[in-house]
Coordinates of C-alpha atoms and ligand atoms in Angstrom, one line a residue:
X22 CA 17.1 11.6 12.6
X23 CA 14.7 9.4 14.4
X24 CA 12.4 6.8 12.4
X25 CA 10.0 4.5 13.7
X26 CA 8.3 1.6 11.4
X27 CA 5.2 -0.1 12.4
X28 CA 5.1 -3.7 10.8
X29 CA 3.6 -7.1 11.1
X30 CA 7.4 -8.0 10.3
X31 CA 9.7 -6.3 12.4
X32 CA 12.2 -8.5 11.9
X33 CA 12.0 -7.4 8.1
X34 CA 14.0 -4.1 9.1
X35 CA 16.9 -6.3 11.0
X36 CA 18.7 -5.8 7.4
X37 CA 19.6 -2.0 8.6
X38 CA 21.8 -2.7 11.2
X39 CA 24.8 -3.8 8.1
X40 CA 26.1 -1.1 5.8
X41 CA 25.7 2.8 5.6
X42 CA 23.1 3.3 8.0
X43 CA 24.1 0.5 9.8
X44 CA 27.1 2.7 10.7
X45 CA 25.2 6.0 10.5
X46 CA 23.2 3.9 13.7
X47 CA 26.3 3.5 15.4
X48 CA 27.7 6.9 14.7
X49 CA 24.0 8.7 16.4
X50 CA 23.1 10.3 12.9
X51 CA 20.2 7.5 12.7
X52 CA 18.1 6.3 15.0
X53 CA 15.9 3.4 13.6
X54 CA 13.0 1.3 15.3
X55 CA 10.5 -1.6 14.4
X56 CA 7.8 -2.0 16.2
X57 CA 5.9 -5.1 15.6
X58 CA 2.1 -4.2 15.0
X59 CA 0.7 -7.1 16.8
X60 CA 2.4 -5.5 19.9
X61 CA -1.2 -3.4 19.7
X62 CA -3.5 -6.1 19.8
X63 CA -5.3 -7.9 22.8
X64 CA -6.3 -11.2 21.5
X65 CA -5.2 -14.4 21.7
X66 CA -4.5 -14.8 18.2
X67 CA -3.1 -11.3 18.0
X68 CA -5.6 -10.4 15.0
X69 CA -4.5 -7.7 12.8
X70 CA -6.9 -8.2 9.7
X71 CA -10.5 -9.2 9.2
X72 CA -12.8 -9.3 6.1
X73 CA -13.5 -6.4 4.2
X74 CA -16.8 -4.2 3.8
X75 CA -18.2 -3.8 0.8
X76 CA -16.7 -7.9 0.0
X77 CA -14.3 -8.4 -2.1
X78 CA -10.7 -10.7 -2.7
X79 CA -8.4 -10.5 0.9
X80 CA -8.6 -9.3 4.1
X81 CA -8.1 -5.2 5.3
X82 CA -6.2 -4.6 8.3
X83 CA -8.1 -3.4 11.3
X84 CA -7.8 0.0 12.6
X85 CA -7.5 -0.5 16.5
X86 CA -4.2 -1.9 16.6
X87 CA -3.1 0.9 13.8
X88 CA -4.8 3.6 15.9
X89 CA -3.0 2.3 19.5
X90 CA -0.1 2.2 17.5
X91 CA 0.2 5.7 15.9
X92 CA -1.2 7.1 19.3
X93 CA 2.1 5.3 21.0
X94 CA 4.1 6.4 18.7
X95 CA 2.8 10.2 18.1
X96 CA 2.6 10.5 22.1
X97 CA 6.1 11.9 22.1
X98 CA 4.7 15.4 20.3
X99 CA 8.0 16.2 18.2
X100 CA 5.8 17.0 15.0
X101 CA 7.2 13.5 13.3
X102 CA 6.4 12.8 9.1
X103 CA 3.8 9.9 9.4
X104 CA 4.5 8.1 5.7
X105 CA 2.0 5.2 4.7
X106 CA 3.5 3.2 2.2
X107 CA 0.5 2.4 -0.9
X108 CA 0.6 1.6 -4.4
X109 CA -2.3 4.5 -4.7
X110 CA 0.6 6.8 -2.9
X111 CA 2.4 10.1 -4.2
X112 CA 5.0 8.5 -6.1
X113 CA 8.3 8.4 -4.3
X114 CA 11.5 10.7 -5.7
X115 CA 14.9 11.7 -4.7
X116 CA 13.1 15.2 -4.5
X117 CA 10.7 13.8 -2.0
X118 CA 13.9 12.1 0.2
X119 CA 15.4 15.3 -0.3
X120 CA 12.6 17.1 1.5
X121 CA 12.1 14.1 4.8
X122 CA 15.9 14.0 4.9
X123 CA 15.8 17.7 6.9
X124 CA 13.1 15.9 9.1
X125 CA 14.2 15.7 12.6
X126 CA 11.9 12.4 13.0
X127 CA 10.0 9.8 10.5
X128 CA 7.0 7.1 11.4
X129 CA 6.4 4.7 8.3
X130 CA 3.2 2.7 8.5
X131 CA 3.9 -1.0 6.4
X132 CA 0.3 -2.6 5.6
X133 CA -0.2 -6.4 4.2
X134 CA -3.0 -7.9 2.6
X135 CA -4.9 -5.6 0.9
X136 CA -3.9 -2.3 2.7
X137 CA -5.2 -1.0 6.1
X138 CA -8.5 0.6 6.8
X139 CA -8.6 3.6 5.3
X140 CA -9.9 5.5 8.3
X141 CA -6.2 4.9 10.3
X142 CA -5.0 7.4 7.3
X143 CA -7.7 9.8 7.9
X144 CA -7.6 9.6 12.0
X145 CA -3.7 10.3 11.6
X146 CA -4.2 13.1 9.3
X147 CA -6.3 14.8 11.9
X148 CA -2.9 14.3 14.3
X149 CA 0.0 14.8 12.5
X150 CA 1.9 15.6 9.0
X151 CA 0.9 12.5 6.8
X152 CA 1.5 11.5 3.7
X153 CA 0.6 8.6 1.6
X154 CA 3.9 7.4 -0.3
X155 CA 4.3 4.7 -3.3
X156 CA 7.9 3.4 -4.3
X157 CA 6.6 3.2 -7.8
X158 CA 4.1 1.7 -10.4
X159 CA 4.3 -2.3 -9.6
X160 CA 2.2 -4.0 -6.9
X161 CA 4.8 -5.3 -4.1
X162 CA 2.6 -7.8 -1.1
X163 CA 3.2 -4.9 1.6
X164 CA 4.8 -1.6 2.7
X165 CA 8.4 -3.3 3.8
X166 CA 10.3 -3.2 0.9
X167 CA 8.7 0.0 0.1
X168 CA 9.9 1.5 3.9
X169 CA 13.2 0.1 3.6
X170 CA 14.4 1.5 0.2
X171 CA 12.8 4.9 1.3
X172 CA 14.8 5.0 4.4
X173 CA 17.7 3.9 2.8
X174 CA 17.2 7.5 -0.4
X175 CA 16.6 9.3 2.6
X176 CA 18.9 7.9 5.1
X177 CA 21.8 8.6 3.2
X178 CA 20.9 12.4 2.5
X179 CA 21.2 13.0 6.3
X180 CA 24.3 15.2 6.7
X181 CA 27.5 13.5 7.7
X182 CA 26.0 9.6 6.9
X183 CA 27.7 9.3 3.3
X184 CA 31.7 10.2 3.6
X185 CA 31.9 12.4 1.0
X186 CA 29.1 14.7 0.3
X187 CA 30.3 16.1 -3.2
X188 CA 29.5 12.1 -4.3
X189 CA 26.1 13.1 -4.1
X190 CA 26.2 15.8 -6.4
X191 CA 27.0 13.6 -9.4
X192 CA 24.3 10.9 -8.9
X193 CA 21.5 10.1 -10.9
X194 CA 18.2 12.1 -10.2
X195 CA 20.7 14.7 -8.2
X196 CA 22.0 18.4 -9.2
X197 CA 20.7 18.6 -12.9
X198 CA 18.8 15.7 -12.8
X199 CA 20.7 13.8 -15.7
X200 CA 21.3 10.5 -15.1
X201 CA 25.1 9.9 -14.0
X202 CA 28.0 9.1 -16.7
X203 CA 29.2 5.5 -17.2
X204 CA 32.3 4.4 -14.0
X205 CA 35.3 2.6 -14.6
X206 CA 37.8 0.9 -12.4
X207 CA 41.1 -1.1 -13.2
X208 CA 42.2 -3.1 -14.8
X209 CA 42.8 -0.9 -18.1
X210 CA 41.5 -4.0 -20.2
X211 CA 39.1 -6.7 -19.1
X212 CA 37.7 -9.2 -21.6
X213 CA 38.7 -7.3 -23.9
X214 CA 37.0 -4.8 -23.1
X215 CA 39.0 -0.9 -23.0
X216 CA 38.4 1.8 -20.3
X217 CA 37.1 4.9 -22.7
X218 CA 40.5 6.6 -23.5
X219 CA 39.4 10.2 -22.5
X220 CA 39.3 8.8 -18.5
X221 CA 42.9 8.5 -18.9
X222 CA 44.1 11.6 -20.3
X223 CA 44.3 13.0 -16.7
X224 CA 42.9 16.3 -18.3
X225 CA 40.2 17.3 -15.8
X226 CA 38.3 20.0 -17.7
X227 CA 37.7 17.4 -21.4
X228 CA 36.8 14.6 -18.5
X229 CA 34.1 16.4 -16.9
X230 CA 33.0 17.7 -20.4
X231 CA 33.1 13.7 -21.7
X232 CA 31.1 13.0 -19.1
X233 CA 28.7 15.9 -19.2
X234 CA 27.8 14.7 -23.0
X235 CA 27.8 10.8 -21.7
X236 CA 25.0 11.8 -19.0
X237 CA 23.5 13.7 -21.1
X238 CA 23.5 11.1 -24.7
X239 CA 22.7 8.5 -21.4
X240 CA 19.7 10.7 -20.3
X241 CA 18.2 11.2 -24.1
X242 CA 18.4 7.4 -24.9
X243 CA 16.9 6.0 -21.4
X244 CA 15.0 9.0 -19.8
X245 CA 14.0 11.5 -22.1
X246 CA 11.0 12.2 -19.9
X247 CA 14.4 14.1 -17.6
X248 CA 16.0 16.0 -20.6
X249 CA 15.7 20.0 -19.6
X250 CA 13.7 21.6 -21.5
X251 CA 15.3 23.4 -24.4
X252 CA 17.0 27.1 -22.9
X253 CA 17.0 25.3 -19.2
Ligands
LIG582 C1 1.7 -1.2 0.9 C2 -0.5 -4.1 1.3 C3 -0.4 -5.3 -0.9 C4 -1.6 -3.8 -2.5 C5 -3.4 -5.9 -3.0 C6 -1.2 -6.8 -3.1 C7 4.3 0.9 -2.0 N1 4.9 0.7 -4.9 C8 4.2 -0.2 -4.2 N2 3.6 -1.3 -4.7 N3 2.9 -1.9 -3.7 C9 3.0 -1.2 -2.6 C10 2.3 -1.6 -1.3 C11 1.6 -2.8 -1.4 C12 0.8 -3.2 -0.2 C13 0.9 -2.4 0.9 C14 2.4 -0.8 -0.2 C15 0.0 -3.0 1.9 N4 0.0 -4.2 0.0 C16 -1.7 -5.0 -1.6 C17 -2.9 -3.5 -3.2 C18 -3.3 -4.8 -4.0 N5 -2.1 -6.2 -2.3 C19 3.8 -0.1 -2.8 N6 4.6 1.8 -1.3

């Protein structure tokens, strides 16, 4: 998978070359760029925001340098995802990295200040697949953060990235959508503190079922907005 992100900090995205996808970059299974915005500019003092219309707190990003951008980055015609990263987006799920992780390539568009003109958004609708994605209800100062947790959901969901595949299966927000059971690791006793008994009875079949009922009492208490729905 190939995924471009267009930023004012490029350098933001440097963090990918270390773990998981660092490795899935080194292996071929990831292909990740940054591309710093103000690369699209012809000023002297690079501008890429100005006041907005209408008036109001901040400053808007311009569309030109977005427009150049995309246009560069579209040129190659291989039908790419264009995500723009918004806290008035489609809130982002392991559903939704499910879906962009069988996408063969990915753009993500990072704003700052108080987003980018709105028309980049529509232009780029009129070119390509786009969608306007929000890493959840909180107000972050731009798309990076956003981007990088996205590519990392969807990253890891790219076939061979993650060693063992059947890990996935028990996560959070994966398979039944139950929030996963409780883990445990040696020693036996810390602080005081005793691994649940059941973990080590080595009987498989009343482990799984202990955690079945943990993720599930787990899921009531913290998520019950995830429960299935009686008969599911
Ligand atoms: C893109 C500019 C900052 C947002 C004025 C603060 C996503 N879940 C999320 N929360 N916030 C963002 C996000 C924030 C952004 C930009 C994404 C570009 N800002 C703006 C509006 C209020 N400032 C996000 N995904």
């Amino acid at each position: 998978m190939r995924i471009d992100v267009v930023t004012i900090f490029p350098e933001f995205f440097s963090v990918l070359d270390v773990s998981l996808i660092g490795r899935a970059r080194e292996s071929g299974l990831l292909d990740v760029a940054a591309h710093d915005l103000r690369d699209w500019t012809h000023d002297r003092h690079r501008t890429v925001d100005d006041t907005p219309y209408g008036g109001g707190a901040g400053m808007v990003m311009r569309p030109e340098p977005w427009g150049e951008a995309l246009d560069a980055l579209l040129a190659p015609d291989d039908d790419p995802a264009v995500l723009f990263m918004t806290p008035a987006g489609t809130p982002f799920t392991q559903g939704i990295a499910r879906e962009l992780a069988g996408e063969r390539r990915l753009v993500f568009a990072c704003g700052r200040y108080e987003g980018i003109d709105q028309r980049v958004i529509e232009h780029a609708a009129g070119h390509a697949r786009v969608r306007e994605l929000s890493l959840g209800d909180y107000v972050l100062n731009g798309g990076e953060v956003a981007a990088m947790a996205m590519i990392e959901a969807i990253g890891r969901l790219v076939p061979g990235v993650v060693g063992n595949p059947a890990s996935l299966e028990v996560e959070s927000h994966e398979g039944d959508g139950l929030l996963e059971a409780p883990s445990y690791t040696k020693p036996q006793t810390w602080r005081g503190l005793e691994v649940p008994e059941i973990l080590l009875s080595g009987h498989h079949a009343r482990i799984e079922a202990w955690r079945r009922e943990q993720r599930l009492e787990r899921t009531r208490r913290v998520r019950p907005d995830l429960m299935p729905e009686p008969g599911d």
